[in-house]
XYZ file of C-alpha atoms in Angstrom:
344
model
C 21.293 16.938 12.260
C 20.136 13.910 14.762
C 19.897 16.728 17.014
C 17.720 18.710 15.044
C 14.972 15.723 14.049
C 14.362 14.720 17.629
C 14.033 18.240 18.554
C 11.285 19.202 15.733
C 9.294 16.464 16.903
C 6.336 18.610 17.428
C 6.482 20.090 13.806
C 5.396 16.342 13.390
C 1.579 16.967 13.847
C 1.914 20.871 12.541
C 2.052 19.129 8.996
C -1.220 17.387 8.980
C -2.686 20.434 10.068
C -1.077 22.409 7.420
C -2.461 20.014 4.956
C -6.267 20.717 6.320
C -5.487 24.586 5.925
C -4.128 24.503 2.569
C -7.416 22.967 1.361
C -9.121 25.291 2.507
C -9.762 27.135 -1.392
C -11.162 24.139 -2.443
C -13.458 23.515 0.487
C -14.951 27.304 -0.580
C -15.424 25.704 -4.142
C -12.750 28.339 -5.312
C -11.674 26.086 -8.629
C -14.743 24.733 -10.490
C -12.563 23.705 -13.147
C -9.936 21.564 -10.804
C -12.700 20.364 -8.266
C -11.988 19.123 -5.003
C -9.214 16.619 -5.886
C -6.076 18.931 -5.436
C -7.225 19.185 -1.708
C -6.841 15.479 -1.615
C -3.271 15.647 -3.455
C -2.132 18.282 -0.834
C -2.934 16.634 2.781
C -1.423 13.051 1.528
C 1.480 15.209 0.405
C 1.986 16.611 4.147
C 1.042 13.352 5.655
C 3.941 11.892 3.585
C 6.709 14.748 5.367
C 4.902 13.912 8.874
C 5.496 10.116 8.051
C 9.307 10.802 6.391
C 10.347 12.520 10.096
C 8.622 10.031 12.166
C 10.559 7.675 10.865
C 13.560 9.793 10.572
C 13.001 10.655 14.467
C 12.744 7.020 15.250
C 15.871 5.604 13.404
C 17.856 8.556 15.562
C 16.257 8.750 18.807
C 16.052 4.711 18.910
C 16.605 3.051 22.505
C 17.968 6.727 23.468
C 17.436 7.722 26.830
C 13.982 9.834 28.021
C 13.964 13.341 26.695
C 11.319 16.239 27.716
C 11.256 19.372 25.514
C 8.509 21.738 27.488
C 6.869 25.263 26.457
C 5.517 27.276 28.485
C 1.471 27.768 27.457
C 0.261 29.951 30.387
C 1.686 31.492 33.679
C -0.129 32.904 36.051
C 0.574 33.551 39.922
C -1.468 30.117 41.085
C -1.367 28.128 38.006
C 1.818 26.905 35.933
C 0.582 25.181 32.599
C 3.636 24.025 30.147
C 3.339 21.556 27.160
C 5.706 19.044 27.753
C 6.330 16.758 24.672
C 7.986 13.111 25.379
C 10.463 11.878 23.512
C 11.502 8.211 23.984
C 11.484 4.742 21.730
C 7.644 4.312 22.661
C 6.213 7.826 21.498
C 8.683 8.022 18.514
C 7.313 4.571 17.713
C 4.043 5.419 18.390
C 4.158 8.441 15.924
C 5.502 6.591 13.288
C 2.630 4.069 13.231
C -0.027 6.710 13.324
C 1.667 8.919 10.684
C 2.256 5.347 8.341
C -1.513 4.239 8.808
C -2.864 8.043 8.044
C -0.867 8.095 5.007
C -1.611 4.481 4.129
C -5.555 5.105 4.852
C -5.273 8.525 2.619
C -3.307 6.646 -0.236
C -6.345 4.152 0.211
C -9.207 7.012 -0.176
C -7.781 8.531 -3.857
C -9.454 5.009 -5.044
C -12.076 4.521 -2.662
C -13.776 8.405 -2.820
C -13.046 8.445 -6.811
C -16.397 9.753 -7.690
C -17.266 12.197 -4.629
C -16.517 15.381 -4.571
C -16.453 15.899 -0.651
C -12.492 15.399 -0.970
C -11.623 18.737 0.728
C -13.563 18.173 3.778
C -12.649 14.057 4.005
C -9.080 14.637 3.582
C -8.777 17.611 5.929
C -10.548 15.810 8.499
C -8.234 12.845 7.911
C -5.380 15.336 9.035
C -7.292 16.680 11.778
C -7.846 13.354 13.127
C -3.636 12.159 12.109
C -2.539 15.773 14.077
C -5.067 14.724 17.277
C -3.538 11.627 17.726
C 0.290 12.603 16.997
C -0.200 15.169 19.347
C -1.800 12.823 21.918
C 0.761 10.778 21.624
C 3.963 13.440 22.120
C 1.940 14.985 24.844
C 3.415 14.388 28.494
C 0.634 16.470 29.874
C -2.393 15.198 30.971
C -4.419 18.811 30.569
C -2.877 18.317 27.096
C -3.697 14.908 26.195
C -7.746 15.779 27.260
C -7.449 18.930 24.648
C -6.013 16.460 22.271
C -8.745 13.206 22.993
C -11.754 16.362 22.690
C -10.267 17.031 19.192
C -10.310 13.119 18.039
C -14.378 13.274 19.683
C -14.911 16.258 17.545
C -12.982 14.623 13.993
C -15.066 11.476 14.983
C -18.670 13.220 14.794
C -17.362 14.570 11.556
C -16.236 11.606 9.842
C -18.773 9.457 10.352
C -21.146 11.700 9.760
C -19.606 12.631 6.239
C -22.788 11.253 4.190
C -24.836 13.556 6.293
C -27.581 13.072 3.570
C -28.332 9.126 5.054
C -30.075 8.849 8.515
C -28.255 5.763 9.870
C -25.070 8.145 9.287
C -26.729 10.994 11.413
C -27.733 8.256 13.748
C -24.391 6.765 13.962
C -22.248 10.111 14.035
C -24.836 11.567 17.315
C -24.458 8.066 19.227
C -20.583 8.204 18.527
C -20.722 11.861 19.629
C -22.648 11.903 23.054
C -21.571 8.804 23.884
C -17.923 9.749 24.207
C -18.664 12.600 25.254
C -20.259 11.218 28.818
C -16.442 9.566 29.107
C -14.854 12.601 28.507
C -16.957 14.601 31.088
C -16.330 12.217 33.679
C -12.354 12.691 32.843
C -12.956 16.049 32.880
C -13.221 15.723 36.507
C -10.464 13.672 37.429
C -8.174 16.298 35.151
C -9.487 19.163 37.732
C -9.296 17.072 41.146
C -5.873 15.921 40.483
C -4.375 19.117 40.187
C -4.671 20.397 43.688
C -3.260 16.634 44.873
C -0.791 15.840 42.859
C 0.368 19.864 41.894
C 1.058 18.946 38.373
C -0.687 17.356 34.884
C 2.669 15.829 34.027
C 3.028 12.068 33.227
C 6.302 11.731 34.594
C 5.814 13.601 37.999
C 2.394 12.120 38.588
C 4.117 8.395 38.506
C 6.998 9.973 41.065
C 4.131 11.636 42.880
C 2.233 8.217 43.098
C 5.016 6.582 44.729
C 4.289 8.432 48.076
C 0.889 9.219 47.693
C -0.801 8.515 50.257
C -4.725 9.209 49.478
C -7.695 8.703 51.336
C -9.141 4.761 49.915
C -12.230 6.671 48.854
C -10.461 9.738 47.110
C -7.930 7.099 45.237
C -11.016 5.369 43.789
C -13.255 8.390 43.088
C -10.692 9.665 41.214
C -9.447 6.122 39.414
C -12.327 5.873 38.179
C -13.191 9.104 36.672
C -9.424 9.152 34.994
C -10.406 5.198 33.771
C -13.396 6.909 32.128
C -12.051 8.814 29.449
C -10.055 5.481 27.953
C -13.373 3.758 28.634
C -15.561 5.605 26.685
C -12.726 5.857 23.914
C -11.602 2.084 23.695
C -15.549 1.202 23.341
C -15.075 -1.039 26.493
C -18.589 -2.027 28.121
C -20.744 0.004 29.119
C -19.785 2.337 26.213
C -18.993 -0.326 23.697
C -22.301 0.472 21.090
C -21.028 3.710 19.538
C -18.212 1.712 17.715
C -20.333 -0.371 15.879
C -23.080 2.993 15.028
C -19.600 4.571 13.768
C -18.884 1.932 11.146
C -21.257 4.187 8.581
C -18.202 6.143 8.102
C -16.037 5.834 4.567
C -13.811 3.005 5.255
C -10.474 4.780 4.891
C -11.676 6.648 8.172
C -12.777 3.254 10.083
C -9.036 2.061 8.938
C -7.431 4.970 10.751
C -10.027 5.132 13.422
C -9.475 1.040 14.301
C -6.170 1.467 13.992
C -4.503 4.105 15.689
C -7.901 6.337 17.538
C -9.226 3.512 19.874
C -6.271 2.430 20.738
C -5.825 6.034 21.825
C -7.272 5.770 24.751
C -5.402 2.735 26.318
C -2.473 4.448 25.465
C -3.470 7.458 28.009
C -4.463 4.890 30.180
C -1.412 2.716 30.131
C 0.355 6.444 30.879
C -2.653 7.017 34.076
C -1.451 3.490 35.383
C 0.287 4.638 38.000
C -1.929 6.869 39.796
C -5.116 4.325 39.044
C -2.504 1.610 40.629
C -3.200 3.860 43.729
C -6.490 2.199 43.815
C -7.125 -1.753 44.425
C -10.775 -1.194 43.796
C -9.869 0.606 40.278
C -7.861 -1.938 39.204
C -9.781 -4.689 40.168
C -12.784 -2.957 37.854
C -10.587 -2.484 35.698
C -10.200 -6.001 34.999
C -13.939 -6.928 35.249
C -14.569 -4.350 32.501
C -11.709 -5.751 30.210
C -13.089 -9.383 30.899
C -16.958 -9.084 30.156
C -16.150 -7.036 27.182
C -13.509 -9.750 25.846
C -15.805 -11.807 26.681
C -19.251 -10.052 25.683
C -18.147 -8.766 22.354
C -16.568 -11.431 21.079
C -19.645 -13.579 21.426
C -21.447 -11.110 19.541
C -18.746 -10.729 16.747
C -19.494 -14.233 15.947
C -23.296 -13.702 15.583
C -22.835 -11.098 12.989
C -23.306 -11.156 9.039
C -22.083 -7.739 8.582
C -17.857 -7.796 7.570
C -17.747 -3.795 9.872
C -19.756 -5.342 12.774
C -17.631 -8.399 13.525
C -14.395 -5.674 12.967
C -15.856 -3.198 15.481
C -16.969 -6.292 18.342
C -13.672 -7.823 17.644
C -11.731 -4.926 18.126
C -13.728 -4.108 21.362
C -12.716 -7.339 22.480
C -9.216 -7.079 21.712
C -9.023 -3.595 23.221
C -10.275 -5.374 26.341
C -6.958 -7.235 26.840
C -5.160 -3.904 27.561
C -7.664 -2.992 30.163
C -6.951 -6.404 31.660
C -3.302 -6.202 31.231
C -3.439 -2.768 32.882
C -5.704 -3.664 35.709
C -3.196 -6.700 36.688
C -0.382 -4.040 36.512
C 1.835 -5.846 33.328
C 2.205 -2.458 31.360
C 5.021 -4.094 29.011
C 2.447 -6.831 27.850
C -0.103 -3.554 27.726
C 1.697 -1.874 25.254
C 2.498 -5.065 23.337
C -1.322 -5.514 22.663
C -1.632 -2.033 21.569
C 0.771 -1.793 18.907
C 0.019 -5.340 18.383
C -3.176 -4.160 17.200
C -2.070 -1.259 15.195
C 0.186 -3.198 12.940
């Protein structure tokens, strides 16, 4: 039984997804009579079972040692793509906090959307963004974990532009949109050129592989910086901290989950990218500038504000910004500390 829970770890974001499918009947308007609310009733339903095994996988696979479970996605005669999925105390835990805070944040909306009838598409969405990051998490692939961080950018646009009929929300969702998106190109990059150095997107044998590496100085921080990019643009670290703040016209359950669990997304790939950025003294040292003048930067503008979402979305810029120093100084325990500090 132990056996089988760690080992159906990747049903855990299949549920969420489920969820968004089953609603959508009620997202064609298929029930006049019932509405949209049964849509609602159905994804918190599956994001209950994905929150029951995380927490079932935890409890078994705690403090067990690193496990890989890998399927193969595409073969060809040059190219090898598998998706790995990790399973160790730090993903399983991981899981489990973004699985609690989606159902928690869901639980939250019944109340909170009680007179609008866009449940279908909020809660679906909800689940879209809960699979994104559970899948993120599990992944051990870094082609993977870009497929996964496009799928949060896309679930971002959507949320906070749910009251598409106010401009600031338009505004906000386009900023939030193309903003991350100019991260995720740049990563983009560094995916592709680290493929012919390193001969593999996984986690575990790019840290082996940067152990030996021995790169060109200019190559190691070309390609730091384009892999520190993605987290960048993610975490809402300077020069890309605005679009948090623009994103706070979403419903509040969705700036719970996306505070929680989807910034924090990105200094989780980075804290998994440390090694080959370590490759880099120039990386790292930027690293550290960035993480300091927005700590810095934001927080000084979180105390100028009247607005209760503005001084959340500077101060959790600011936070954020201690992982980015904590990674560029190389202390990845106190790293992930901060991280699920900040979840909880």
């Amino acid at each position: 039984m132990d056996s089988f829970v760690l080992h159906t770890v990747w049903l855990i974001p299949c549920y969420p997804i489920i969820g968004a499918l089953l609603a959508i009947p009620w997202l064609l308007g298929w029930s006049r009579q019932l509405g949209t609310r049964p849509a609602g009733y159905v994804n918190i339903l599956m994001a209950g079972i994905a929150f029951v095994h995380a927490v079932l996988a935890l409890v078994t696979g705690w403090n067990l040692p690193f496990q890989e479970i890998s399927y193969n996605w595409l073969h060809t005669n040059s190219l090898d793509i598998n998706f790995p999925i990790e399973i160790s105390t730090i993903t399983l835990t991981a899981v489990a906090v973004v699985t609690g805070i989606n159902l928690i944040s869901q639980i939250y909306a019944v109340g909170y959307l009680e007179m609008d009838w866009g449940w279908a598409r909020f809660f679906s969405l909800m689940n879209c963004f809960g699979a994104g990051i559970c899948g993120l998490v599990l992944s051990n692939s870094l082609f993977f974990t870009y497929v996964f961080l496009e799928l949060l950018t896309l679930a971002t646009y959507l949320l906070v532009g749910f009251w598409f009929a106010q401009p600031l929300v338009i505004t906000g969702a386009r900023d939030a949109f193309w903003t991350k998106r100019v991260g995720d190109i740049i990563l983009l990059m560094g995916v592709i050129a680290i493929y012919p150095l390193a001969g593999t997107w996984n986690f575990t044998e790019l840290a082996t592989w940067a152990q030996t590496a021995k790169l060109d100085p200019t190559v190691a921080t070309l390609l730091g910086l384009s892999l520190s990019a993605g987290p960048l643009g993610k975490c809402a670290q300077i020069p890309f901290q605005s679009w948090l703040d623009e994103a706070m016209e979403a419903p509040v359950p969705a700036t719970v989950l996306r505070n929680a669990v989807v910034v924090g997304a990105g200094a989780f790939v980075l804290i998994k990218l440390a090694p080959v950025i370590s490759l880099s003294p120039i990386v790292l040292n930027a690293l550290v500038i960035l993480g300091v003048a927005t700590s810095i930067c934001c927080s000084l503008i979180a105390i100028a504000q009247i607005d209760i979402k503005r001084v959340i979305s500077y101060a959790l810029s600011a936070y954020i910004g201690l992982v980015f120093i904590a990674v560029g100084t190389q202390n990845l325990n106190s790293a992930q500390f901060i991280l699920f500090n900040e979840s909880f």
